[in-house]
Short mmCIF file of C-alpha atoms in Angstrom, two decimals:
data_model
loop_
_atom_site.label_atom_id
_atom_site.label_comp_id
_atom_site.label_asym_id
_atom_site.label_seq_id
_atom_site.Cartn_x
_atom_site.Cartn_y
_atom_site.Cartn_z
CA UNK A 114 116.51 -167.35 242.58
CA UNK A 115 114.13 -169.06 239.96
CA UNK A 116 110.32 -168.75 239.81
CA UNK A 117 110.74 -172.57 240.42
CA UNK A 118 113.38 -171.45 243.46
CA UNK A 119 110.67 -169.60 244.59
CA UNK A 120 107.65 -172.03 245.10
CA UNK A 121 109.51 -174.79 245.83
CA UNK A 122 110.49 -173.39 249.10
CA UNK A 123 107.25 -172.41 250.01
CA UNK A 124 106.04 -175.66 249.87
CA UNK A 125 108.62 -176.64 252.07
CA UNK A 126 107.15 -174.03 254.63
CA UNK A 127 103.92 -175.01 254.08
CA UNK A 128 105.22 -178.79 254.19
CA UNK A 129 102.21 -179.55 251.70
CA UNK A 130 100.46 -178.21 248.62
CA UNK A 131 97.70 -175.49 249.26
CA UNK A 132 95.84 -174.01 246.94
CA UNK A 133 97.99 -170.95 246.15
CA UNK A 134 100.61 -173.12 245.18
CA UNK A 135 98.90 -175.75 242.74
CA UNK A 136 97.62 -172.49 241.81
CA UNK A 137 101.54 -171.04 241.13
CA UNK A 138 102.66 -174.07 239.98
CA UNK A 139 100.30 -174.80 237.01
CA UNK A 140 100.29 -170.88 235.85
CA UNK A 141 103.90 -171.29 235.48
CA UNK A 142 104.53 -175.20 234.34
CA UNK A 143 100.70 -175.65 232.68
CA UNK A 144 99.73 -178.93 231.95
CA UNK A 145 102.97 -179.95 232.97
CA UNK A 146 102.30 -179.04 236.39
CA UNK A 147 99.37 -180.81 236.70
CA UNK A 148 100.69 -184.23 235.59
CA UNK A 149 103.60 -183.08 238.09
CA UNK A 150 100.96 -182.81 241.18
CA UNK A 151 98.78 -185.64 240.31
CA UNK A 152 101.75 -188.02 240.07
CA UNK A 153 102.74 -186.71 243.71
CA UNK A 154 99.58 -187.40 244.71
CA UNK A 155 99.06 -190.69 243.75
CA UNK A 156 102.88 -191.68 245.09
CA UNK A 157 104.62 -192.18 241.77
CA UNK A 158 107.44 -190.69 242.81
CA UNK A 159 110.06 -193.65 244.65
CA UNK A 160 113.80 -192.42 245.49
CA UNK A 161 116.42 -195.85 245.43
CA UNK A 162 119.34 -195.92 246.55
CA UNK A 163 120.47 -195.39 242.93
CA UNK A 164 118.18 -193.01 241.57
CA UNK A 165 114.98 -191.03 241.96
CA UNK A 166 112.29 -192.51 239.63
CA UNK A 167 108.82 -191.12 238.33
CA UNK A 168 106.21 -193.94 237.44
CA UNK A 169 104.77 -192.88 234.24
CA UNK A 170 101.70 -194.39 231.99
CA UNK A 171 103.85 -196.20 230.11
CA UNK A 172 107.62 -195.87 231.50
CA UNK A 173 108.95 -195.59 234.62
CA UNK A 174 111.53 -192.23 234.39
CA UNK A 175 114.70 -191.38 235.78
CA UNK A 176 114.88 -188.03 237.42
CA UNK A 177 118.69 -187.21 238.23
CA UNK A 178 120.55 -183.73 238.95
CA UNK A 179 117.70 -182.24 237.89
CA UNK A 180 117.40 -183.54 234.59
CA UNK A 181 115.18 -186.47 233.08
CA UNK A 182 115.65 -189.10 230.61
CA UNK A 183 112.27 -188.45 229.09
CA UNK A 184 112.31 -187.18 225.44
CA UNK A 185 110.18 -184.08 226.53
CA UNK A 186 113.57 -182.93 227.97
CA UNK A 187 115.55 -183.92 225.66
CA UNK A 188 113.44 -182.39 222.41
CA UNK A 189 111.15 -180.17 223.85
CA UNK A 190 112.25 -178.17 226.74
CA UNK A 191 115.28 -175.06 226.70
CA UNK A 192 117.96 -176.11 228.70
CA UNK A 193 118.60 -172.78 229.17
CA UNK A 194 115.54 -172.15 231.09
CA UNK A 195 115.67 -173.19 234.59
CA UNK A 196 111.47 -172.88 234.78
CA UNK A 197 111.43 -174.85 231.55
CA UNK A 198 111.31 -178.82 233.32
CA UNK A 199 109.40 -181.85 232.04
CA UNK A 200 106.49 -182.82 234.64
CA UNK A 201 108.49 -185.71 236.08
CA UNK A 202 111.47 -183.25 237.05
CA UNK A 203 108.29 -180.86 238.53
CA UNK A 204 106.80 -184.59 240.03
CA UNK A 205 110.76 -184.77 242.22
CA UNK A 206 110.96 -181.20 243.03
CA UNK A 207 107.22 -181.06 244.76
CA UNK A 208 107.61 -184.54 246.19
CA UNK A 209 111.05 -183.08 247.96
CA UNK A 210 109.83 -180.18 248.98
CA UNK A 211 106.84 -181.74 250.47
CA UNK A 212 107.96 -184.96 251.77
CA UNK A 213 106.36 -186.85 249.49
CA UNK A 214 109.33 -189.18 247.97
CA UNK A 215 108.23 -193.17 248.60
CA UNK A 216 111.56 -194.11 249.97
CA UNK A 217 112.88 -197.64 249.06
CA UNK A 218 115.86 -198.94 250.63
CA UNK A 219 117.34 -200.99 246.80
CA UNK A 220 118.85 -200.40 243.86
CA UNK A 221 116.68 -199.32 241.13
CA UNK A 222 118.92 -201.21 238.82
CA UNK A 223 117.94 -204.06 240.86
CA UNK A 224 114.34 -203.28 240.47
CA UNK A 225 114.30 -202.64 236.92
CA UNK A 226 115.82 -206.17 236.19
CA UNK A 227 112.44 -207.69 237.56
CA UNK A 228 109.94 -205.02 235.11
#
């Protein structure tokens, strides 16, 4: 089990974020972290049938197995690290464990099409 393992599931017992675990969270991930739990917060993170997406500043992001399309996975992160995730892949993982996902019954390909 991962550090990530590891306070993922306790949000899911706590069913929200508490202090300890922004606390854990941005110790671990950094500013990362934060730009995961703001982006929960504000309900940037919308599951389609297709694909779990992260609204960004200036890109909507697709968040799939785990893994991102961003470019801070693909350039900047280990992918042998499992604690190593961009904050969009932290943004899916909190908004799971938490029940925060904005659920929308479409395709995103559909959706995208219309931005």
């Amino acid at each position: 089990m991962t550090a990530v393992d590891d306070w993922v599931a306790d949000l899911a017992t706590a069913g929200e974020l508490t202090p300890e675990s922004v606390d854990r969270i941005v110790s671990l991930h950094g500013e990362r972290g934060q730009r995961a739990i703001e982006a929960v917060g504000e309900h940037r993170v919308k599951e389609y049938r297709d694909f779990t997406v992260v609204v960004g500043y200036e890109d909507e992001y697709i968040v799939e197995a785990g893994g991102c399309n961003c470019a801070d996975s693909e350039y900047n992160l280990d992918p042998d690290d499992p604690t190593q995730l961009c904050w969009h892949a932290l943004a899916v993982r909190i908004a799971e464990a938490i029940d925060e996902v904005d659920h929308h019954d479409m395709w995103y390909s559909d959706v995208r099409d219309f931005l």
